[in-house]
Amino acid sequence: MTDFSDALTTALTLVATMDRDLTEIVLLSLRVSLTAVAIAAIIGLPLGAALALLRFPGRKVVIVLMSALMGLPPVVVGLAVYLLLSRSGPFGTFGLLFNPGAMILAQVILVIPIIASLTQQVTEDLWHEYEEQLQSLGASTMESVWTLLWDGRYSLMTAHLAGFGRASAEVGAVMIVGGNIDHVTRVMTTSIALEVSKGDLPLALGLGLVLIFLSLCINMGVHSLQTVGRRWQR
Amino acid sequence: MHGQVTIFPLHTKNLCYQIGGKRLIKDISFSLSHGTKTFIVGPNGAGKSLLMRLCHGLIKPTSGSVECHAVQTTQKCKQAMVFQRPVLLRRSVAGNIAYALRVYGVEKRRHREIIEESLRQVGLNRFSKHPARSLSFGEQQRLALARALALKPDILFLDEPTANLDPAATHVVEEVIEMAHLAGTKIIMTTHDLNQARRLSDDILFLYRGRLKEQAPTGELFTNPKNDLAQAFVKGELLWWRQRPLSPDCDAHKDQ
Ligand SMILES: Nc1ncnc2c1ncn2[C@@H]1O[C@H](COP(=O)(O)OP(=O)(O)O)[C@@H](O)[C@H]1O
Ligand SMILES: [Mg+2]
């Protein structure tokens, strides 16, 4: 028990003094996961909306597949990206492996199905309501996709939150493709895993606290945005 | 209006629509002329809304055709529709009209003036910045009307635009429709309010169970309806239509 309180004290000191190593790790984590969510959104939002309003054979299969992919095991994605980016792999020449770029790529793959699938659900409901009106005004498919995304933007924030939660909490993929290299690819989750295995609990605990705190802040921020926005919308 | 009025703005030929084996619109043919307000009347479920959506091109007929023409044949026919239940985007009142104008390709610099003008017509200009969906049902209905009018369509379809309005709002809407009519828009409107039809319409399509039973100028339909069902309907006797033997032509001939 004293172990724990010692660790907690040290952890809080590290956080309070904005320890250099800690700050570096936190900033890299944020950079990797936020970039991954942004890229995944650029792909996943239109993909989800298109799935909601286009009718084509095999649409249901794609929707089920997309929703199944939400549960992709991070280590498997990490392995796949590793194979693609390793020197002997098809994209080996870019030398991305063990760089933040590789970690972003892996997280993008993990987050796209989440954003696309949740977007499809949100926009499909909206499309039921809007379809005839937009058709009547003569909106093109592109315009309709954009309208659904814009009018559903407050509900869609939840999709981004879920994506960010997935990206920032996962350890398997970034460990494999990033390699947890100090000052290069070490992020919060991988260093927590490392510090625990080394027995350095204070740093691990400090990082854990920061991770939870950041995720709380982001969630609260988005929820208040949603509340304000929604009140305005309906 | 200038230009020769040589063709009908709306013309349907053997229009049929069926879904899941049910024939909901049966062999409807009519031509409507410019400069009149045409009302589609009939009991609930007669197919009034379906017929409008077919004419507006929202659903494809199973067979038969719909043709629309602008006053001048060279123009593309511009249509707008106000639905029975207003569908408003999650934007401001003005934003809803701006959206329609943008999709329609109206120049951006004219938006403000058009928005103000059409909101003023329906008496909603003080709500311009409010979220559209915070308006009351009647106000939403009027906004949907303002949005359609802002497009200055050749044909305006109105699906029971006053069905849920109080008398004051109904009066406003009727005035606005009259104004659009005077400005040269072809009005096609459904109603189940016979008094309103008698008061406002120039000619009437009487629909019953998916079939066009009678097309006649309003005065004629009300004083001397040829169809016995239309007769019963204008007398307000259609309530017990279930007990009436169906007239033989109802399901007799095939559409294809
Ligand atoms: N998508 C649909 N599927 C099955 N039946 C429908 C569909 N749309 C309309 N109907 C039926 O067609 C008939 C006419 O509907 P509608 O045009 O809405 O009537 P109204 O004259 O009251 O506007 C109704 O009996 C309705 O139940
Ligand atoms: Mg109807």
Coordinates of C-alpha atoms and ligand atoms in Angstrom, one line a residue:
Chain A
M1 CA 0.0 0.0 0.0
T2 CA 2.9 2.4 0.8
D3 CA 4.3 1.4 -2.6
F4 CA 1.2 2.7 -4.1
S5 CA 1.0 6.0 -2.2
D6 CA 4.8 6.6 -2.9
A7 CA 4.2 6.0 -6.5
L8 CA 1.1 8.3 -6.5
T9 CA 3.1 11.1 -4.8
T10 CA 5.9 10.8 -7.3
A11 CA 3.5 10.6 -10.1
L12 CA 1.7 13.8 -9.0
T13 CA 5.1 15.6 -8.6
L14 CA 6.0 14.5 -12.2
V15 CA 2.7 15.9 -13.5
A16 CA 2.8 19.1 -11.4
T17 CA 6.4 19.9 -12.4
M18 CA 5.6 19.1 -16.0
D19 CA 8.5 16.6 -16.2
R20 CA 10.2 16.9 -19.5
D21 CA 10.1 13.2 -20.5
L22 CA 6.5 13.0 -19.5
T23 CA 5.5 16.1 -21.4
E24 CA 7.3 14.8 -24.5
I25 CA 5.5 11.5 -24.3
V26 CA 2.1 13.1 -23.8
L27 CA 2.5 15.5 -26.7
L28 CA 3.6 12.8 -29.0
S29 CA 0.6 10.7 -28.0
L30 CA -1.7 13.6 -28.7
R31 CA -0.1 14.3 -32.0
V32 CA -0.3 10.7 -33.2
S33 CA -3.9 10.1 -32.1
L34 CA -5.4 13.4 -33.1
T35 CA -3.8 13.2 -36.5
A36 CA -5.0 9.7 -36.9
V37 CA -8.6 10.7 -36.0
A38 CA -8.4 13.7 -38.3
I39 CA -7.3 11.6 -41.2
A40 CA -9.8 8.8 -40.4
A41 CA -12.6 11.5 -40.3
I42 CA -11.7 12.8 -43.7
I43 CA -12.1 9.3 -45.1
G44 CA -14.7 7.9 -42.7
L45 CA -17.3 10.7 -42.7
P46 CA -18.0 10.7 -46.4
L47 CA -17.7 7.0 -46.5
G48 CA -20.3 6.6 -43.8
A49 CA -22.7 9.2 -45.3
A50 CA -22.3 7.6 -48.8
L51 CA -23.2 4.2 -47.3
A52 CA -26.3 5.8 -45.7
L53 CA -27.7 7.3 -48.9
L54 CA -26.4 5.2 -51.8
R55 CA -28.3 2.1 -52.8
F56 CA -26.1 -0.6 -54.4
P57 CA -26.0 -4.3 -54.4
G58 CA -24.0 -5.6 -51.4
R59 CA -24.6 -2.5 -49.4
K60 CA -25.9 -4.4 -46.4
V61 CA -22.8 -6.6 -46.5
V62 CA -20.5 -3.6 -46.5
I63 CA -22.4 -2.1 -43.5
V64 CA -22.1 -5.2 -41.5
L65 CA -18.5 -5.6 -42.4
M66 CA -17.7 -2.0 -41.5
S67 CA -19.4 -2.5 -38.1
A68 CA -17.5 -5.8 -37.5
L69 CA -14.2 -4.0 -38.3
M70 CA -14.8 -1.7 -35.3
G71 CA -13.6 -4.5 -33.2
L72 CA -10.3 -5.1 -35.2
P73 CA -7.6 -6.3 -32.8
P74 CA -4.9 -3.6 -32.7
V75 CA -2.1 -6.1 -32.7
V76 CA -3.3 -7.7 -35.9
V77 CA -3.5 -4.2 -37.5
G78 CA -0.1 -3.5 -36.1
L79 CA 1.3 -6.7 -37.7
A80 CA -0.3 -6.0 -41.0
V81 CA 1.1 -2.4 -41.1
Y82 CA 4.4 -3.8 -40.0
L83 CA 4.5 -6.2 -42.9
L84 CA 3.5 -3.5 -45.3
L85 CA 6.1 -1.0 -44.1
S86 CA 9.0 -3.3 -43.3
R87 CA 12.1 -3.1 -45.5
S88 CA 11.1 -6.1 -47.5
G89 CA 7.4 -5.1 -47.7
P90 CA 5.7 -3.3 -50.6
F91 CA 6.0 0.1 -49.0
G92 CA 9.4 -0.5 -47.4
T93 CA 11.2 2.1 -49.4
F94 CA 9.4 4.9 -47.5
G95 CA 11.2 4.0 -44.3
L96 CA 8.1 4.8 -42.3
L97 CA 8.5 1.9 -39.9
F98 CA 9.4 2.9 -36.3
N99 CA 8.4 6.5 -37.1
P100 CA 5.3 8.3 -35.8
G101 CA 4.0 8.1 -39.4
A102 CA 3.6 4.3 -39.1
M103 CA 1.8 4.7 -35.8
I104 CA -0.6 7.2 -37.3
L105 CA -1.2 4.9 -40.2
A106 CA -2.0 2.0 -37.9
Q107 CA -4.4 4.1 -35.8
V108 CA -6.1 5.5 -39.0
I109 CA -6.9 1.9 -40.0
L110 CA -8.3 1.2 -36.5
V111 CA -10.4 4.4 -36.4
I112 CA -11.9 4.5 -39.9
P113 CA -14.4 1.7 -39.3
I114 CA -15.5 3.4 -36.1
I115 CA -16.1 6.8 -37.6
A116 CA -17.6 5.4 -40.9
S117 CA -20.0 3.0 -39.1
L118 CA -21.2 5.5 -36.5
T119 CA -21.6 8.1 -39.3
Q120 CA -23.6 5.7 -41.4
Q121 CA -26.0 5.2 -38.5
V122 CA -26.4 8.9 -37.7
T123 CA -26.8 10.0 -41.3
E124 CA -29.1 7.2 -42.3
D125 CA -31.7 8.5 -39.7
L126 CA -31.3 12.0 -41.0
W127 CA -31.6 10.8 -44.6
H128 CA -34.9 9.2 -43.9
E129 CA -36.2 12.6 -42.9
Y130 CA -34.4 14.7 -45.6
E131 CA -34.5 12.5 -48.6
E132 CA -37.6 13.8 -50.4
Q133 CA -37.0 17.4 -49.5
L134 CA -33.4 17.4 -50.8
Q135 CA -34.5 15.5 -53.9
S136 CA -37.3 18.0 -54.4
L137 CA -34.8 20.9 -54.2
G138 CA -32.6 19.0 -56.7
A139 CA -29.6 18.5 -54.5
S140 CA -26.9 16.3 -56.0
T141 CA -25.5 13.2 -54.2
M142 CA -22.4 15.2 -53.2
E143 CA -24.5 18.1 -51.9
S144 CA -26.7 15.6 -50.0
V145 CA -23.7 13.9 -48.4
W146 CA -22.3 17.3 -47.3
T147 CA -25.7 18.4 -46.0
L148 CA -26.2 15.2 -43.9
L149 CA -22.7 15.6 -42.4
W150 CA -23.2 19.3 -41.6
D151 CA -26.7 18.9 -40.1
G152 CA -25.6 15.8 -38.2
R153 CA -22.4 17.4 -36.9
Y154 CA -23.3 17.5 -33.3
S155 CA -24.3 13.8 -33.2
L156 CA -21.2 13.0 -35.3
M157 CA -18.9 14.4 -32.6
T158 CA -19.6 11.2 -30.6
A159 CA -18.1 9.2 -33.5
H160 CA -14.9 11.2 -33.3
L161 CA -14.8 10.8 -29.5
A162 CA -15.2 7.0 -29.9
G163 CA -12.4 7.1 -32.5
F164 CA -10.1 9.1 -30.3
G165 CA -10.8 6.9 -27.4
R166 CA -9.8 3.9 -29.4
A167 CA -6.7 5.5 -30.8
S168 CA -5.3 6.9 -27.6
A169 CA -6.0 3.8 -25.6
E170 CA -4.6 1.2 -27.9
V171 CA -1.2 -0.2 -27.3
G172 CA -0.7 -3.2 -29.5
A173 CA -0.5 -1.5 -32.9
V174 CA 1.7 1.4 -31.9
M175 CA 4.0 -1.0 -30.0
I176 CA 4.6 -3.1 -33.1
V177 CA 4.9 -0.4 -35.7
G178 CA 6.5 2.2 -33.5
G179 CA 8.7 0.1 -31.4
N180 CA 8.4 2.3 -28.3
I181 CA 11.7 4.1 -29.1
D182 CA 12.6 6.7 -26.5
H183 CA 12.2 10.3 -27.8
V184 CA 11.0 9.0 -31.1
T185 CA 7.9 6.7 -30.9
R186 CA 7.3 6.4 -27.2
V187 CA 3.7 7.3 -26.4
M188 CA 1.7 7.1 -23.2
T189 CA 0.3 3.5 -23.6
T190 CA 3.6 2.0 -24.7
S191 CA 5.6 3.6 -22.0
I192 CA 3.1 2.6 -19.3
A193 CA 3.5 -1.0 -20.5
L194 CA 7.3 -0.6 -20.5
E195 CA 7.6 1.2 -17.1
V196 CA 5.4 -1.4 -15.5
S197 CA 7.5 -4.2 -16.8
K198 CA 10.6 -2.4 -15.6
G199 CA 9.0 -1.9 -12.2
D200 CA 9.0 2.0 -12.4
L201 CA 5.5 2.4 -11.2
P202 CA 5.6 6.2 -10.5
L203 CA 6.2 7.2 -14.1
A204 CA 3.6 4.6 -15.3
L205 CA 1.1 5.8 -12.8
G206 CA 1.8 9.5 -13.7
L207 CA 1.2 8.7 -17.4
G208 CA -1.9 6.7 -16.6
L209 CA -3.3 9.7 -14.7
V210 CA -2.5 12.1 -17.5
L211 CA -4.1 9.7 -20.0
I212 CA -7.3 9.5 -18.0
F213 CA -7.3 13.2 -17.3
L214 CA -6.8 14.1 -21.0
S215 CA -9.5 11.8 -22.1
L216 CA -11.9 13.3 -19.5
C217 CA -11.1 16.8 -20.7
I218 CA -11.7 16.0 -24.3
N219 CA -14.9 14.2 -23.5
M220 CA -16.2 17.0 -21.4
G221 CA -15.3 19.6 -24.0
V222 CA -17.1 17.8 -26.8
H223 CA -20.1 17.1 -24.6
S224 CA -20.6 20.8 -23.7
L225 CA -20.1 21.7 -27.4
Q226 CA -22.8 19.2 -28.2
T227 CA -25.2 20.5 -25.6
V228 CA -24.8 24.1 -26.7
G229 CA -25.0 23.1 -30.4
R230 CA -28.0 20.8 -30.0
R231 CA -30.0 23.4 -28.0
W232 CA -29.5 25.7 -31.0
Q233 CA -30.4 23.0 -33.5
R234 CA -33.8 21.8 -32.4
Chain B
M1 CA -46.4 36.6 -68.5
H2 CA -44.9 36.9 -72.0
G3 CA -44.4 34.1 -74.5
Q4 CA -47.0 32.1 -76.2
V5 CA -48.8 29.6 -74.0
T6 CA -48.9 26.8 -76.4
I7 CA -48.5 23.8 -74.2
F8 CA -49.7 22.5 -70.9
P9 CA -47.4 23.0 -68.0
L10 CA -48.3 19.5 -66.7
H11 CA -49.5 16.6 -68.6
T12 CA -49.9 13.0 -67.4
K13 CA -50.7 10.0 -69.6
N14 CA -51.9 6.7 -68.2
L15 CA -50.1 7.2 -65.0
C16 CA -49.9 4.1 -62.8
Y17 CA -48.0 3.4 -59.7
Q18 CA -47.9 0.2 -57.7
I19 CA -45.9 -0.9 -54.8
G20 CA -45.8 -4.4 -53.3
G21 CA -48.4 -5.6 -55.8
K22 CA -50.9 -2.9 -54.6
R23 CA -52.0 -0.6 -57.3
L24 CA -52.2 2.8 -55.7
I25 CA -52.5 5.1 -58.7
K26 CA -54.6 3.7 -61.5
D27 CA -54.4 4.9 -65.1
I28 CA -54.6 8.7 -64.5
S29 CA -54.4 11.0 -67.5
F30 CA -54.9 14.8 -67.3
S31 CA -53.6 18.0 -68.7
L32 CA -53.5 21.2 -66.6
S33 CA -53.3 24.6 -68.1
H34 CA -51.4 27.7 -67.1
G35 CA -52.9 30.5 -65.0
T36 CA -55.2 28.4 -62.9
K37 CA -55.1 27.0 -59.4
T38 CA -55.8 23.3 -59.6
F39 CA -56.9 21.4 -56.5
I40 CA -56.6 17.7 -56.0
V41 CA -59.4 16.6 -53.7
G42 CA -60.5 13.3 -52.4
P43 CA -60.9 11.4 -49.1
N44 CA -57.9 10.3 -47.0
G45 CA -55.8 7.6 -48.7
A46 CA -57.2 8.4 -52.2
G47 CA -53.7 8.9 -53.5
K48 CA -53.5 12.7 -53.6
S49 CA -50.0 12.8 -52.0
L50 CA -48.8 10.0 -54.2
L51 CA -50.1 11.7 -57.4
M52 CA -48.2 14.9 -56.4
R53 CA -45.0 13.0 -55.7
L54 CA -45.3 11.3 -59.1
C55 CA -45.9 14.6 -60.9
H56 CA -43.0 16.3 -59.0
G57 CA -40.7 13.4 -60.0
L58 CA -40.0 12.1 -56.5
I59 CA -41.2 8.6 -57.4
K60 CA -41.1 6.9 -60.7
P61 CA -44.4 5.7 -62.2
T62 CA -44.7 2.0 -62.8
S63 CA -46.1 2.9 -66.2
G64 CA -47.3 6.0 -68.0
S65 CA -45.6 9.4 -68.1
V66 CA -45.5 12.8 -66.6
E67 CA -44.5 15.8 -68.7
C68 CA -43.7 19.3 -67.4
H69 CA -43.1 22.4 -69.4
A70 CA -42.1 25.9 -68.5
V71 CA -44.1 28.7 -70.0
Q72 CA -41.4 29.2 -72.6
T73 CA -40.5 25.9 -74.0
T74 CA -36.8 26.7 -74.1
Q75 CA -36.6 26.9 -70.3
K76 CA -36.3 24.0 -68.0
C77 CA -39.4 23.7 -65.9
K78 CA -38.8 24.8 -62.3
Q79 CA -40.8 23.0 -59.7
A80 CA -41.0 23.2 -55.9
M81 CA -43.0 21.3 -53.4
V82 CA -44.3 21.9 -49.9
F83 CA -44.8 18.6 -48.1
Q84 CA -47.7 17.6 -45.9
R85 CA -45.2 17.5 -43.0
P86 CA -42.6 20.3 -43.3
V87 CA -39.1 19.1 -43.6
L88 CA -36.7 21.7 -42.2
L89 CA -33.0 21.5 -42.2
R90 CA -31.2 21.9 -38.8
R91 CA -30.3 25.5 -39.6
S92 CA -31.7 28.9 -39.0
V93 CA -34.9 30.1 -40.6
A94 CA -32.9 32.2 -43.1
G95 CA -30.4 29.4 -43.5
N96 CA -33.1 27.1 -44.7
I97 CA -34.0 29.4 -47.5
A98 CA -30.4 30.2 -48.3
Y99 CA -29.7 26.5 -48.6
A100 CA -32.5 26.1 -51.2
L101 CA -31.3 29.1 -53.1
R102 CA -27.8 27.8 -53.2
V103 CA -28.8 24.3 -54.4
Y104 CA -31.0 26.0 -57.0
G105 CA -28.0 28.0 -58.2
V106 CA -29.3 31.4 -57.4
E107 CA -26.5 34.0 -57.2
K108 CA -25.3 34.5 -53.7
R109 CA -25.6 38.3 -53.8
R110 CA -29.3 38.1 -54.4
H111 CA -29.9 35.8 -51.4
R112 CA -30.5 38.4 -48.7
E113 CA -33.1 40.3 -50.6
I114 CA -35.0 37.1 -51.7
I115 CA -34.9 35.7 -48.1
E116 CA -36.2 38.9 -46.6
E117 CA -38.9 39.1 -49.2
S118 CA -40.2 35.6 -48.9
L119 CA -40.1 35.6 -45.1
R120 CA -42.0 38.9 -45.1
Q121 CA -44.6 37.3 -47.3
V122 CA -45.4 34.6 -44.8
G123 CA -44.9 36.9 -41.8
L124 CA -41.8 35.2 -40.4
N125 CA -39.1 37.9 -40.8
R126 CA -38.7 38.5 -37.1
F127 CA -37.7 34.8 -36.7
S128 CA -35.0 35.0 -39.4
K129 CA -32.2 34.1 -37.1
H130 CA -34.0 31.5 -35.0
P131 CA -33.3 27.8 -35.4
A132 CA -35.9 26.6 -37.9
R133 CA -36.9 23.6 -35.8
S134 CA -37.7 25.7 -32.8
L135 CA -40.7 27.2 -34.6
S136 CA -44.2 26.0 -34.0
F137 CA -45.7 23.6 -36.4
G138 CA -47.7 26.3 -38.2
E139 CA -44.7 28.5 -38.5
Q140 CA -42.6 25.6 -39.8
Q141 CA -45.3 25.0 -42.5
R142 CA -45.1 28.7 -43.5
L143 CA -41.3 28.6 -43.6
A144 CA -41.5 25.6 -45.9
L145 CA -43.9 27.6 -48.1
A146 CA -41.5 30.6 -48.0
R147 CA -38.6 28.4 -49.0
A148 CA -40.5 27.0 -52.0
L149 CA -41.7 30.5 -53.0
A150 CA -38.2 31.9 -52.8
L151 CA -37.3 29.6 -55.7
K152 CA -39.9 31.3 -57.9
P153 CA -41.0 28.0 -59.4
D154 CA -43.1 27.6 -62.6
I155 CA -45.1 24.9 -60.8
L156 CA -45.7 24.9 -57.1
F157 CA -47.0 21.7 -55.5
L158 CA -48.7 22.1 -52.1
D159 CA -49.7 19.1 -50.1
E160 CA -52.3 20.1 -47.6
P161 CA -50.5 23.3 -46.7
T162 CA -53.2 24.4 -44.3
A163 CA -54.2 21.1 -42.8
N164 CA -52.9 21.9 -39.3
L165 CA -53.0 25.7 -39.2
D166 CA -55.2 28.0 -37.2
P167 CA -57.6 30.3 -39.1
A168 CA -55.2 33.3 -39.0
A169 CA -52.3 31.3 -40.4
T170 CA -54.5 29.6 -42.9
H171 CA -55.5 33.1 -44.1
V172 CA -51.9 34.1 -44.5
V173 CA -51.0 31.0 -46.4
E174 CA -54.1 31.4 -48.7
E175 CA -53.0 35.0 -49.4
V176 CA -49.5 33.9 -50.2
I177 CA -50.7 31.2 -52.6
E178 CA -52.9 33.8 -54.3
M179 CA -49.9 36.1 -54.7
A180 CA -47.8 33.3 -56.2
H181 CA -50.6 32.5 -58.6
L182 CA -50.9 36.2 -59.7
A183 CA -47.1 36.2 -60.2
G184 CA -47.5 33.4 -62.7
T185 CA -46.8 30.3 -60.8
K186 CA -49.0 27.3 -61.6
I187 CA -50.5 26.2 -58.3
I188 CA -51.3 22.5 -57.7
M189 CA -52.6 21.8 -54.3
T190 CA -54.3 19.1 -52.3
T191 CA -56.8 19.6 -49.6
H192 CA -59.5 17.7 -47.8
D193 CA -61.2 21.0 -47.0
L194 CA -64.0 21.4 -49.4
N195 CA -64.8 24.9 -48.5
Q196 CA -61.2 25.9 -49.2
A197 CA -61.4 24.1 -52.6
R198 CA -64.6 25.9 -53.5
R199 CA -63.2 29.2 -52.4
L200 CA -59.7 29.1 -54.0
S201 CA -59.6 26.7 -56.9
D202 CA -60.2 27.2 -60.5
D203 CA -60.4 23.6 -61.4
I204 CA -60.5 20.3 -59.5
L205 CA -59.3 16.8 -59.9
F206 CA -61.4 14.4 -57.9
L207 CA -59.5 11.4 -56.8
Y208 CA -61.0 8.3 -55.3
R209 CA -59.1 5.1 -54.4
G210 CA -56.2 5.9 -56.8
R211 CA -58.4 6.7 -59.7
L212 CA -59.2 10.1 -61.3
K213 CA -63.0 10.2 -61.1
E214 CA -63.6 13.7 -62.4
Q215 CA -61.7 16.7 -63.7
A216 CA -63.9 19.8 -63.9
P217 CA -63.9 23.5 -63.3
T218 CA -64.7 24.2 -59.7
G219 CA -68.1 25.7 -60.2
E220 CA -69.2 22.8 -62.4
L221 CA -67.9 20.2 -60.0
F222 CA -69.8 21.7 -57.1
T223 CA -73.0 22.4 -58.8
N224 CA -73.2 19.6 -61.3
P225 CA -70.8 16.7 -60.6
K226 CA -71.0 14.0 -63.2
N227 CA -69.5 11.2 -61.1
D228 CA -71.7 9.8 -58.4
L229 CA -68.8 9.5 -56.0
A230 CA -67.9 13.1 -56.6
Q231 CA -71.5 14.0 -56.0
A232 CA -71.4 12.2 -52.7
F233 CA -68.1 13.8 -51.8
V234 CA -69.1 17.4 -52.4
K235 CA -72.3 16.8 -50.5
G236 CA -70.2 15.4 -47.6
E237 CA -71.8 12.0 -47.9
L238 CA -68.7 10.0 -48.6
L239 CA -68.4 9.0 -45.0
W240 CA -70.3 5.8 -45.6
W241 CA -68.5 4.9 -48.8
R242 CA -67.6 1.5 -47.5
Q243 CA -71.3 0.4 -47.7
R244 CA -71.7 1.7 -51.2
P245 CA -71.3 -0.8 -54.0
L246 CA -68.2 0.1 -55.9
S247 CA -68.8 1.5 -59.3
P248 CA -67.9 -1.2 -61.8
D249 CA -65.0 0.6 -63.5
C250 CA -63.1 0.7 -60.2
D251 CA -61.0 -2.3 -60.6
A252 CA -62.2 -3.6 -64.0
H253 CA -59.5 -2.7 -66.5
K254 CA -55.8 -3.5 -66.4
D255 CA -53.3 -0.7 -66.7
Q256 CA -50.6 -2.2 -68.9
Ligands
LIG1 N1 -44.8 3.5 -49.7 C1 -46.0 3.0 -49.7 N2 -46.2 1.7 -49.5 C2 -47.5 1.2 -49.4 N3 -48.6 1.9 -49.5 C3 -48.5 3.2 -49.6 C4 -47.2 3.8 -49.7 N4 -47.4 5.2 -49.9 C5 -48.7 5.4 -49.9 N5 -49.4 4.2 -49.7 C6 -50.8 4.0 -49.7 O1 -51.4 4.7 -50.8 C7 -52.6 5.2 -50.5 C8 -52.6 6.7 -50.9 O2 -51.8 7.4 -50.1 P1 -51.7 9.0 -50.1 O3 -51.3 9.4 -51.5 O4 -50.7 9.4 -49.0 O5 -53.2 9.4 -49.7 P2 -53.8 10.9 -49.5 O6 -54.8 11.0 -50.6 O7 -54.4 10.9 -48.2 O8 -52.6 11.9 -49.6 C9 -52.8 5.0 -49.0 O9 -53.8 4.0 -48.9 C10 -51.5 4.6 -48.5 O10 -51.6 3.7 -47.5
MG2 MG -51.7 13.1 -48.3

